[in-house]
PDB file of N, CA and C in Angstrom:
ATOM      1  N   MET E   1       0.629  -1.365   0.394  1.00  0.00           N
ATOM      2  CA  MET E   1       0.189  -0.271   0.162  1.00  0.00           C
ATOM      3  C   MET E   1       0.931   1.301  -0.198  1.00  0.00           C
ATOM      4  N   THR E   2       1.826   0.982   0.779  1.00  0.00           N
ATOM      5  CA  THR E   2       2.831   2.684   1.214  1.00  0.00           C
ATOM      6  C   THR E   2       3.480   2.621  -0.647  1.00  0.00           C
ATOM      7  N   ALA E   3       3.650   1.803  -0.605  1.00  0.00           N
ATOM      8  CA  ALA E   3       4.349   2.093  -2.490  1.00  0.00           C
ATOM      9  C   ALA E   3       3.192   2.397  -3.255  1.00  0.00           C
ATOM     10  N   LEU E   4       1.798   2.108  -3.055  1.00  0.00           N
ATOM     11  CA  LEU E   4       0.996   2.560  -4.602  1.00  0.00           C
ATOM     12  C   LEU E   4       0.785   3.584  -4.370  1.00  0.00           C
ATOM     13  N   GLU E   5       0.729   3.658  -2.248  1.00  0.00           N
ATOM     14  CA  GLU E   5       0.171   5.560  -2.489  1.00  0.00           C
ATOM     15  C   GLU E   5       1.344   7.372  -2.962  1.00  0.00           C
ATOM     16  N   LYS E   6       2.587   5.951  -2.837  1.00  0.00           N
ATOM     17  CA  LYS E   6       3.496   6.522  -3.664  1.00  0.00           C
ATOM     18  C   LYS E   6       3.842   6.762  -5.101  1.00  0.00           C
ATOM     19  N   ALA E   7       3.356   5.810  -5.998  1.00  0.00           N
ATOM     20  CA  ALA E   7       2.371   5.931  -7.511  1.00  0.00           C
ATOM     21  C   ALA E   7       2.043   7.135  -8.224  1.00  0.00           C
ATOM     22  N   THR E   8       3.183   7.603  -9.517  1.00  0.00           N
ATOM     23  CA  THR E   8       3.004   8.656  -9.762  1.00  0.00           C
ATOM     24  C   THR E   8       1.759   8.551 -11.409  1.00  0.00           C
ATOM     25  N   GLY E   9       2.233   7.099 -11.683  1.00  0.00           N
ATOM     26  CA  GLY E   9       1.587   6.578 -12.575  1.00  0.00           C
ATOM     27  C   GLY E   9       0.290   5.571 -12.432  1.00  0.00           C
ATOM     28  N   ASP E  10       0.178   4.887 -13.770  1.00  0.00           N
ATOM     29  CA  ASP E  10      -0.336   3.406 -13.726  1.00  0.00           C
ATOM     30  C   ASP E  10       0.516   2.856 -12.931  1.00  0.00           C
ATOM     31  N   VAL E  11      -0.659   1.939 -12.244  1.00  0.00           N
ATOM     32  CA  VAL E  11      -0.185   1.017 -11.668  1.00  0.00           C
ATOM     33  C   VAL E  11      -1.607  -0.684 -11.272  1.00  0.00           C
ATOM     34  N   VAL E  12      -1.054  -2.031 -12.569  1.00  0.00           N
ATOM     35  CA  VAL E  12      -1.515  -2.985 -12.894  1.00  0.00           C
ATOM     36  C   VAL E  12      -1.044  -3.801 -11.969  1.00  0.00           C
ATOM     37  N   PHE E  13      -2.005  -4.848 -10.834  1.00  0.00           N
ATOM     38  CA  PHE E  13      -1.497  -5.551 -10.887  1.00  0.00           C
ATOM     39  C   PHE E  13      -1.784  -7.434 -11.480  1.00  0.00           C
ATOM     40  N   LYS E  14      -1.163  -7.766 -11.468  1.00  0.00           N
ATOM     41  CA  LYS E  14      -0.890  -8.219 -13.014  1.00  0.00           C
ATOM     42  C   LYS E  14      -0.614  -9.877 -12.645  1.00  0.00           C
ATOM     43  N   PHE E  15      -1.655 -11.061 -12.058  1.00  0.00           N
ATOM     44  CA  PHE E  15      -0.547 -12.729 -12.409  1.00  0.00           C
ATOM     45  C   PHE E  15      -0.681 -13.045 -14.413  1.00  0.00           C
ATOM     46  N   GLU E  16       0.521 -13.989 -14.242  1.00  0.00           N
ATOM     47  CA  GLU E  16       0.677 -14.369 -15.560  1.00  0.00           C
ATOM     48  C   GLU E  16       0.767 -16.196 -15.200  1.00  0.00           C
ATOM     49  N   PRO E  17      -0.143 -16.211 -16.052  1.00  0.00           N
ATOM     50  CA  PRO E  17      -0.355 -17.740 -15.769  1.00  0.00           C
ATOM     51  C   PRO E  17       0.108 -19.364 -16.426  1.00  0.00           C
ATOM     52  N   PHE E  18       0.792 -19.880 -15.885  1.00  0.00           N
ATOM     53  CA  PHE E  18       0.959 -20.640 -16.505  1.00  0.00           C
ATOM     54  C   PHE E  18       1.631 -21.408 -17.824  1.00  0.00           C
ATOM     55  N   VAL E  19       2.419 -21.557 -18.466  1.00  0.00           N
ATOM     56  CA  VAL E  19       4.047 -22.089 -19.470  1.00  0.00           C
ATOM     57  C   VAL E  19       4.490 -22.864 -19.341  1.00  0.00           C
ATOM     58  N   LEU E  20       3.885 -23.426 -19.814  1.00  0.00           N
ATOM     59  CA  LEU E  20       5.684 -24.868 -20.434  1.00  0.00           C
ATOM     60  C   LEU E  20       5.452 -24.802 -21.615  1.00  0.00           C
ATOM     61  N   HIS E  21       6.707 -24.839 -22.412  1.00  0.00           N
ATOM     62  CA  HIS E  21       7.073 -25.011 -23.599  1.00  0.00           C
ATOM     63  C   HIS E  21       8.210 -26.380 -23.564  1.00  0.00           C
ATOM     64  N   VAL E  22       7.268 -27.809 -24.472  1.00  0.00           N
ATOM     65  CA  VAL E  22       7.938 -28.457 -24.739  1.00  0.00           C
ATOM     66  C   VAL E  22       8.202 -28.439 -26.256  1.00  0.00           C
ATOM     67  N   LEU E  23       9.053 -29.200 -26.655  1.00  0.00           N
ATOM     68  CA  LEU E  23      10.194 -29.131 -27.361  1.00  0.00           C
ATOM     69  C   LEU E  23      10.574 -30.843 -28.181  1.00  0.00           C
ATOM     70  N   CYS E  24       9.245 -30.961 -29.034  1.00  0.00           N
ATOM     71  CA  CYS E  24       8.889 -32.375 -30.188  1.00  0.00           C
ATOM     72  C   CYS E  24       9.446 -33.032 -31.149  1.00  0.00           C
ATOM     73  N   ARG E  25      10.257 -34.001 -30.814  1.00  0.00           N
ATOM     74  CA  ARG E  25      10.279 -34.732 -32.353  1.00  0.00           C
ATOM     75  C   ARG E  25       9.712 -34.902 -33.316  1.00  0.00           C
ATOM     76  N   GLU E  26       8.200 -34.903 -33.182  1.00  0.00           N
ATOM     77  CA  GLU E  26       7.893 -35.397 -33.950  1.00  0.00           C
ATOM     78  C   GLU E  26       6.778 -34.659 -33.722  1.00  0.00           C
ATOM     79  N   LEU E  27       5.869 -34.464 -34.710  1.00  0.00           N
ATOM     80  CA  LEU E  27       4.406 -33.710 -34.461  1.00  0.00           C
ATOM     81  C   LEU E  27       3.969 -34.647 -34.149  1.00  0.00           C
ATOM     82  N   GLN E  28       3.400 -35.762 -34.308  1.00  0.00           N
ATOM     83  CA  GLN E  28       2.652 -36.692 -33.831  1.00  0.00           C
ATOM     84  C   GLN E  28       3.105 -36.729 -31.874  1.00  0.00           C
ATOM     85  N   ASP E  29       3.621 -36.561 -31.332  1.00  0.00           N
ATOM     86  CA  ASP E  29       3.678 -36.624 -29.479  1.00  0.00           C
ATOM     87  C   ASP E  29       3.494 -35.276 -30.117  1.00  0.00           C
ATOM     88  N   ALA E  30       3.660 -34.648 -30.852  1.00  0.00           N
ATOM     89  CA  ALA E  30       3.206 -32.933 -29.640  1.00  0.00           C
ATOM     90  C   ALA E  30       1.726 -32.690 -29.862  1.00  0.00           C
ATOM     91  N   GLN E  31       1.286 -33.866 -30.684  1.00  0.00           N
ATOM     92  CA  GLN E  31      -1.042 -33.902 -31.368  1.00  0.00           C
ATOM     93  C   GLN E  31      -0.422 -34.542 -29.223  1.00  0.00           C
ATOM     94  N   LEU E  32      -0.399 -35.365 -29.774  1.00  0.00           N
ATOM     95  CA  LEU E  32      -0.585 -35.865 -28.675  1.00  0.00           C
ATOM     96  C   LEU E  32      -0.868 -35.394 -26.547  1.00  0.00           C
ATOM     97  N   LEU E  33       1.222 -34.722 -26.919  1.00  0.00           N
ATOM     98  CA  LEU E  33       0.705 -33.840 -25.495  1.00  0.00           C
ATOM     99  C   LEU E  33      -0.103 -32.856 -25.509  1.00  0.00           C
ATOM    100  N   HIS E  34      -1.033 -32.169 -26.652  1.00  0.00           N
ATOM    101  CA  HIS E  34      -1.889 -30.883 -27.186  1.00  0.00           C
ATOM    102  C   HIS E  34      -2.964 -32.449 -26.616  1.00  0.00           C
ATOM    103  N   SER E  35      -3.249 -33.098 -27.652  1.00  0.00           N
ATOM    104  CA  SER E  35      -4.576 -33.995 -26.765  1.00  0.00           C
ATOM    105  C   SER E  35      -4.700 -33.334 -25.198  1.00  0.00           C
ATOM    106  N   VAL E  36      -3.426 -33.676 -24.343  1.00  0.00           N
ATOM    107  CA  VAL E  36      -3.795 -34.225 -22.807  1.00  0.00           C
ATOM    108  C   VAL E  36      -3.877 -33.523 -22.247  1.00  0.00           C
ATOM    109  N   ALA E  37      -3.201 -32.504 -22.788  1.00  0.00           N
ATOM    110  CA  ALA E  37      -2.856 -30.813 -22.298  1.00  0.00           C
ATOM    111  C   ALA E  37      -4.147 -29.958 -21.991  1.00  0.00           C
ATOM    112  N   VAL E  38      -5.274 -30.137 -23.620  1.00  0.00           N
ATOM    113  CA  VAL E  38      -6.899 -29.813 -23.930  1.00  0.00           C
ATOM    114  C   VAL E  38      -7.486 -30.810 -22.126  1.00  0.00           C
ATOM    115  N   ASP E  39      -7.518 -32.067 -22.577  1.00  0.00           N
ATOM    116  CA  ASP E  39      -7.826 -32.799 -21.623  1.00  0.00           C
ATOM    117  C   ASP E  39      -7.943 -32.278 -19.905  1.00  0.00           C
ATOM    118  N   SER E  40      -6.737 -31.695 -19.704  1.00  0.00           N
ATOM    119  CA  SER E  40      -6.409 -31.477 -18.350  1.00  0.00           C
ATOM    120  C   SER E  40      -6.781 -30.189 -17.678  1.00  0.00           C
ATOM    121  N   GLY E  41      -7.641 -29.745 -18.909  1.00  0.00           N
ATOM    122  CA  GLY E  41      -8.263 -28.024 -18.642  1.00  0.00           C
ATOM    123  C   GLY E  41      -7.290 -27.201 -18.831  1.00  0.00           C
ATOM    124  N   PHE E  42      -6.280 -27.466 -20.055  1.00  0.00           N
ATOM    125  CA  PHE E  42      -5.218 -26.330 -20.166  1.00  0.00           C
ATOM    126  C   PHE E  42      -5.667 -25.578 -21.806  1.00  0.00           C
ATOM    127  N   ARG E  43      -7.087 -25.160 -22.162  1.00  0.00           N
ATOM    128  CA  ARG E  43      -7.545 -24.903 -22.831  1.00  0.00           C
ATOM    129  C   ARG E  43      -6.340 -24.289 -24.009  1.00  0.00           C
ATOM    130  N   ASN E  44      -5.833 -23.229 -23.788  1.00  0.00           N
ATOM    131  CA  ASN E  44      -5.019 -22.197 -24.539  1.00  0.00           C
ATOM    132  C   ASN E  44      -3.698 -23.084 -25.037  1.00  0.00           C
ATOM    133  N   SER E  45      -3.683 -24.082 -24.942  1.00  0.00           N
ATOM    134  CA  SER E  45      -2.011 -24.786 -25.652  1.00  0.00           C
ATOM    135  C   SER E  45      -2.586 -25.065 -27.166  1.00  0.00           C
ATOM    136  N   GLY E  46      -1.292 -24.514 -27.253  1.00  0.00           N
ATOM    137  CA  GLY E  46      -1.254 -24.145 -29.115  1.00  0.00           C
ATOM    138  C   GLY E  46      -0.172 -25.701 -28.809  1.00  0.00           C
ATOM    139  N   ILE E  47       0.212 -25.604 -30.530  1.00  0.00           N
ATOM    140  CA  ILE E  47       1.085 -26.671 -31.063  1.00  0.00           C
ATOM    141  C   ILE E  47       1.854 -25.314 -32.400  1.00  0.00           C
ATOM    142  N   THR E  48       3.048 -24.975 -32.113  1.00  0.00           N
ATOM    143  CA  THR E  48       4.110 -24.227 -33.648  1.00  0.00           C
ATOM    144  C   THR E  48       4.626 -24.638 -33.949  1.00  0.00           C
ATOM    145  N   VAL E  49       5.309 -24.458 -35.267  1.00  0.00           N
ATOM    146  CA  VAL E  49       5.829 -25.533 -36.298  1.00  0.00           C
ATOM    147  C   VAL E  49       6.680 -24.433 -36.917  1.00  0.00           C
ATOM    148  N   GLY E  50       7.778 -24.473 -36.185  1.00  0.00           N
ATOM    149  CA  GLY E  50       8.846 -22.893 -37.241  1.00  0.00           C
ATOM    150  C   GLY E  50       9.524 -23.387 -38.483  1.00  0.00           C
ATOM    151  N   ARG E  51       9.846 -22.623 -39.163  1.00  0.00           N
ATOM    152  CA  ARG E  51      11.386 -22.620 -40.918  1.00  0.00           C
ATOM    153  C   ARG E  51      11.686 -24.362 -40.546  1.00  0.00           C
ATOM    154  N   GLY E  52      12.697 -23.467 -39.401  1.00  0.00           N
ATOM    155  CA  GLY E  52      13.554 -25.374 -39.359  1.00  0.00           C
ATOM    156  C   GLY E  52      12.807 -26.394 -39.156  1.00  0.00           C
ATOM    157  N   GLY E  53      11.345 -26.662 -39.378  1.00  0.00           N
ATOM    158  CA  GLY E  53      11.218 -27.659 -38.639  1.00  0.00           C
ATOM    159  C   GLY E  53      10.437 -28.140 -36.960  1.00  0.00           C
ATOM    160  N   LYS E  54      11.147 -26.715 -36.321  1.00  0.00           N
ATOM    161  CA  LYS E  54      11.277 -27.093 -35.448  1.00  0.00           C
ATOM    162  C   LYS E  54       9.738 -27.258 -34.198  1.00  0.00           C
ATOM    163  N   ILE E  55       9.412 -28.381 -33.638  1.00  0.00           N
ATOM    164  CA  ILE E  55       8.049 -28.687 -33.099  1.00  0.00           C
ATOM    165  C   ILE E  55       7.943 -28.006 -31.788  1.00  0.00           C
ATOM    166  N   THR E  56       7.446 -27.204 -31.871  1.00  0.00           N
ATOM    167  CA  THR E  56       6.691 -26.518 -30.330  1.00  0.00           C
ATOM    168  C   THR E  56       5.966 -26.663 -29.191  1.00  0.00           C
ATOM    169  N   MET E  57       5.235 -27.680 -28.362  1.00  0.00           N
ATOM    170  CA  MET E  57       4.271 -27.546 -27.824  1.00  0.00           C
ATOM    171  C   MET E  57       4.166 -27.062 -26.546  1.00  0.00           C
ATOM    172  N   ALA E  58       3.316 -26.061 -26.525  1.00  0.00           N
ATOM    173  CA  ALA E  58       2.812 -25.545 -24.739  1.00  0.00           C
ATOM    174  C   ALA E  58       2.110 -25.560 -24.439  1.00  0.00           C
ATOM    175  N   VAL E  59       1.769 -25.483 -23.492  1.00  0.00           N
ATOM    176  CA  VAL E  59       0.790 -25.769 -22.526  1.00  0.00           C
ATOM    177  C   VAL E  59       0.483 -24.868 -21.897  1.00  0.00           C
ATOM    178  N   ARG E  60      -0.659 -24.167 -21.634  1.00  0.00           N
ATOM    179  CA  ARG E  60      -1.086 -22.747 -21.132  1.00  0.00           C
ATOM    180  C   ARG E  60      -2.577 -23.450 -20.223  1.00  0.00           C
ATOM    181  N   SER E  61      -1.967 -22.276 -18.747  1.00  0.00           N
ATOM    182  CA  SER E  61      -3.603 -22.125 -18.442  1.00  0.00           C
ATOM    183  C   SER E  61      -3.946 -20.626 -18.769  1.00  0.00           C
ATOM    184  N   THR E  62      -5.565 -20.881 -17.818  1.00  0.00           N
ATOM    185  CA  THR E  62      -6.171 -19.685 -18.210  1.00  0.00           C
ATOM    186  C   THR E  62      -6.829 -19.338 -17.257  1.00  0.00           C
ATOM    187  N   HIS E  63      -5.533 -19.186 -16.264  1.00  0.00           N
ATOM    188  CA  HIS E  63      -5.087 -18.906 -14.671  1.00  0.00           C
ATOM    189  C   HIS E  63      -4.470 -16.953 -14.791  1.00  0.00           C
ATOM    190  N   CYS E  64      -5.275 -16.146 -15.695  1.00  0.00           N
ATOM    191  CA  CYS E  64      -4.748 -14.895 -15.906  1.00  0.00           C
ATOM    192  C   CYS E  64      -5.614 -13.993 -15.355  1.00  0.00           C
ATOM    193  N   LEU E  65      -4.702 -12.572 -14.428  1.00  0.00           N
ATOM    194  CA  LEU E  65      -5.420 -11.551 -13.563  1.00  0.00           C
ATOM    195  C   LEU E  65      -5.145 -10.904 -14.100  1.00  0.00           C
ATOM    196  N   GLU E  66      -5.813 -10.035 -14.273  1.00  0.00           N
ATOM    197  CA  GLU E  66      -4.987  -8.154 -14.188  1.00  0.00           C
ATOM    198  C   GLU E  66      -6.164  -6.894 -14.656  1.00  0.00           C
ATOM    199  N   VAL E  67      -5.291  -6.459 -13.544  1.00  0.00           N
ATOM    200  CA  VAL E  67      -6.650  -5.709 -12.994  1.00  0.00           C
ATOM    201  C   VAL E  67      -6.053  -4.067 -12.247  1.00  0.00           C
ATOM    202  N   PRO E  68      -6.399  -3.383 -12.522  1.00  0.00           N
ATOM    203  CA  PRO E  68      -5.416  -1.622 -12.771  1.00  0.00           C
ATOM    204  C   PRO E  68      -5.931  -0.519 -11.618  1.00  0.00           C
ATOM    205  N   LEU E  69      -4.857  -1.005 -10.874  1.00  0.00           N
ATOM    206  CA  LEU E  69      -4.714  -0.203  -9.454  1.00  0.00           C
ATOM    207  C   LEU E  69      -5.249   1.036  -9.102  1.00  0.00           C
ATOM    208  N   SER E  70      -4.599   1.523 -10.147  1.00  0.00           N
ATOM    209  CA  SER E  70      -4.194   3.212  -9.971  1.00  0.00           C
ATOM    210  C   SER E  70      -4.490   3.549 -11.347  1.00  0.00           C
ATOM    211  N   HIS E  71      -5.116   5.196 -11.005  1.00  0.00           N
ATOM    212  CA  HIS E  71      -4.262   6.000 -12.842  1.00  0.00           C
ATOM    213  C   HIS E  71      -4.465   7.130 -12.827  1.00  0.00           C
ATOM    214  N   LYS E  72      -2.741   7.201 -13.324  1.00  0.00           N
ATOM    215  CA  LYS E  72      -1.957   9.012 -13.083  1.00  0.00           C
ATOM    216  C   LYS E  72      -1.342   9.082 -11.888  1.00  0.00           C
ATOM    217  N   GLY E  73      -1.988   8.177 -10.764  1.00  0.00           N
ATOM    218  CA  GLY E  73      -1.177   8.034  -9.400  1.00  0.00           C
ATOM    219  C   GLY E  73      -1.996   8.275  -8.470  1.00  0.00           C
ATOM    220  N   ARG E  74      -3.663   8.509  -9.098  1.00  0.00           N
ATOM    221  CA  ARG E  74      -4.738   8.240  -8.160  1.00  0.00           C
ATOM    222  C   ARG E  74      -4.681   6.772  -7.769  1.00  0.00           C
ATOM    223  N   LEU E  75      -5.671   5.774  -6.532  1.00  0.00           N
ATOM    224  CA  LEU E  75      -5.595   4.853  -6.246  1.00  0.00           C
ATOM    225  C   LEU E  75      -7.388   4.988  -6.504  1.00  0.00           C
ATOM    226  N   MET E  76      -7.445   4.061  -7.236  1.00  0.00           N
ATOM    227  CA  MET E  76      -8.875   3.769  -7.740  1.00  0.00           C
ATOM    228  C   MET E  76      -9.377   2.632  -7.176  1.00  0.00           C
ATOM    229  N   VAL E  77      -8.956   1.227  -5.804  1.00  0.00           N
ATOM    230  CA  VAL E  77     -10.062   0.578  -5.293  1.00  0.00           C
ATOM    231  C   VAL E  77      -8.960   0.800  -4.109  1.00  0.00           C
ATOM    232  N   SER E  78      -9.708  -0.157  -3.150  1.00  0.00           N
ATOM    233  CA  SER E  78      -9.693   0.234  -1.593  1.00  0.00           C
ATOM    234  C   SER E  78      -8.659  -0.625  -0.940  1.00  0.00           C
ATOM    235  N   GLU E  79      -7.730  -0.823   0.129  1.00  0.00           N
ATOM    236  CA  GLU E  79      -7.002  -1.684   0.600  1.00  0.00           C
ATOM    237  C   GLU E  79      -7.957  -2.682   0.139  1.00  0.00           C
ATOM    238  N   GLU E  80      -8.732  -2.852   0.761  1.00  0.00           N
ATOM    239  CA  GLU E  80      -9.535  -4.291   0.824  1.00  0.00           C
ATOM    240  C   GLU E  80      -9.301  -5.054  -0.312  1.00  0.00           C
ATOM    241  N   TYR E  81      -9.896  -4.644  -0.899  1.00  0.00           N
ATOM    242  CA  TYR E  81     -10.301  -4.826  -2.242  1.00  0.00           C
ATOM    243  C   TYR E  81      -8.929  -5.534  -2.947  1.00  0.00           C
ATOM    244  N   ILE E  82      -7.549  -4.580  -2.707  1.00  0.00           N
ATOM    245  CA  ILE E  82      -6.738  -5.401  -3.138  1.00  0.00           C
ATOM    246  C   ILE E  82      -6.056  -6.853  -2.200  1.00  0.00           C
ATOM    247  N   GLU E  83      -6.599  -6.975  -1.317  1.00  0.00           N
ATOM    248  CA  GLU E  83      -6.971  -8.519  -0.187  1.00  0.00           C
ATOM    249  C   GLU E  83      -6.539  -9.865  -1.076  1.00  0.00           C
ATOM    250  N   PHE E  84      -8.122  -8.577  -1.323  1.00  0.00           N
ATOM    251  CA  PHE E  84      -8.584  -9.654  -2.268  1.00  0.00           C
ATOM    252  C   PHE E  84      -8.551  -9.622  -3.355  1.00  0.00           C
ATOM    253  N   LEU E  85      -7.047  -9.458  -4.384  1.00  0.00           N
ATOM    254  CA  LEU E  85      -7.105  -9.604  -5.438  1.00  0.00           C
ATOM    255  C   LEU E  85      -6.096 -10.761  -4.958  1.00  0.00           C
ATOM    256  N   VAL E  86      -4.649 -10.364  -4.228  1.00  0.00           N
ATOM    257  CA  VAL E  86      -3.669 -11.094  -3.471  1.00  0.00           C
ATOM    258  C   VAL E  86      -4.599 -13.124  -3.506  1.00  0.00           C
ATOM    259  N   HIS E  87      -5.865 -12.547  -2.281  1.00  0.00           N
ATOM    260  CA  HIS E  87      -5.866 -13.577  -2.437  1.00  0.00           C
ATOM    261  C   HIS E  87      -6.845 -14.442  -3.053  1.00  0.00           C
ATOM    262  N   VAL E  88      -6.933 -14.024  -4.726  1.00  0.00           N
ATOM    263  CA  VAL E  88      -7.779 -14.585  -5.752  1.00  0.00           C
ATOM    264  C   VAL E  88      -6.091 -15.081  -6.050  1.00  0.00           C
ATOM    265  N   ALA E  89      -4.780 -14.707  -6.869  1.00  0.00           N
ATOM    266  CA  ALA E  89      -3.961 -14.514  -6.877  1.00  0.00           C
ATOM    267  C   ALA E  89      -3.125 -15.780  -6.262  1.00  0.00           C
ATOM    268  N   ASN E  90      -2.975 -15.993  -5.627  1.00  0.00           N
ATOM    269  CA  ASN E  90      -2.729 -17.100  -5.162  1.00  0.00           C
ATOM    270  C   ASN E  90      -3.742 -18.182  -5.028  1.00  0.00           C
ATOM    271  N   GLN E  91      -4.668 -18.086  -5.075  1.00  0.00           N
ATOM    272  CA  GLN E  91      -5.653 -19.036  -5.354  1.00  0.00           C
ATOM    273  C   GLN E  91      -5.363 -19.538  -6.863  1.00  0.00           C
ATOM    274  N   LYS E  92      -4.790 -19.171  -7.300  1.00  0.00           N
ATOM    275  CA  LYS E  92      -5.020 -19.220  -9.188  1.00  0.00           C
ATOM    276  C   LYS E  92      -3.583 -19.930  -9.215  1.00  0.00           C
ATOM    277  N   MET E  93      -2.588 -19.273  -8.398  1.00  0.00           N
ATOM    278  CA  MET E  93      -1.180 -19.809  -8.079  1.00  0.00           C
ATOM    279  C   MET E  93      -1.304 -21.551  -8.045  1.00  0.00           C
ATOM    280  N   GLU E  94      -2.109 -21.711  -6.837  1.00  0.00           N
ATOM    281  CA  GLU E  94      -2.393 -23.049  -6.256  1.00  0.00           C
ATOM    282  C   GLU E  94      -3.148 -24.187  -7.130  1.00  0.00           C
ATOM    283  N   GLU E  95      -3.818 -23.705  -7.889  1.00  0.00           N
ATOM    284  CA  GLU E  95      -4.468 -24.375  -9.390  1.00  0.00           C
ATOM    285  C   GLU E  95      -2.802 -24.062 -10.095  1.00  0.00           C
ATOM    286  N   ASN E  96      -2.429 -23.312  -9.776  1.00  0.00           N
ATOM    287  CA  ASN E  96      -1.148 -23.357 -11.475  1.00  0.00           C
ATOM    288  C   ASN E  96      -0.351 -25.212 -10.824  1.00  0.00           C
ATOM    289  N   ILE E  97      -0.265 -25.310  -9.521  1.00  0.00           N
ATOM    290  CA  ILE E  97       0.972 -26.000  -9.164  1.00  0.00           C
ATOM    291  C   ILE E  97       0.257 -27.853  -9.336  1.00  0.00           C
TER     292      ILE E  97
END
């Protein structure tokens, strides 16, 4: 809260979702891993094939959170709401684990 009170610009509370990149030897391996990831709830997962043929499978969760807290140095939310956001972010971290 002390840092927020001293902020002069915009402040955003941000929680980044889990991401795991796996380099796969064969496209079939990436497809299998993709199916497992999506079936496990990682709906933002995907496969990328690079120009050199490098196959990368990205396992991504949807557990993100991005909330503005202040604008031009003016706090837009209460301390109680910030505590709530921290609680929600900690729950999302537990889901990632």
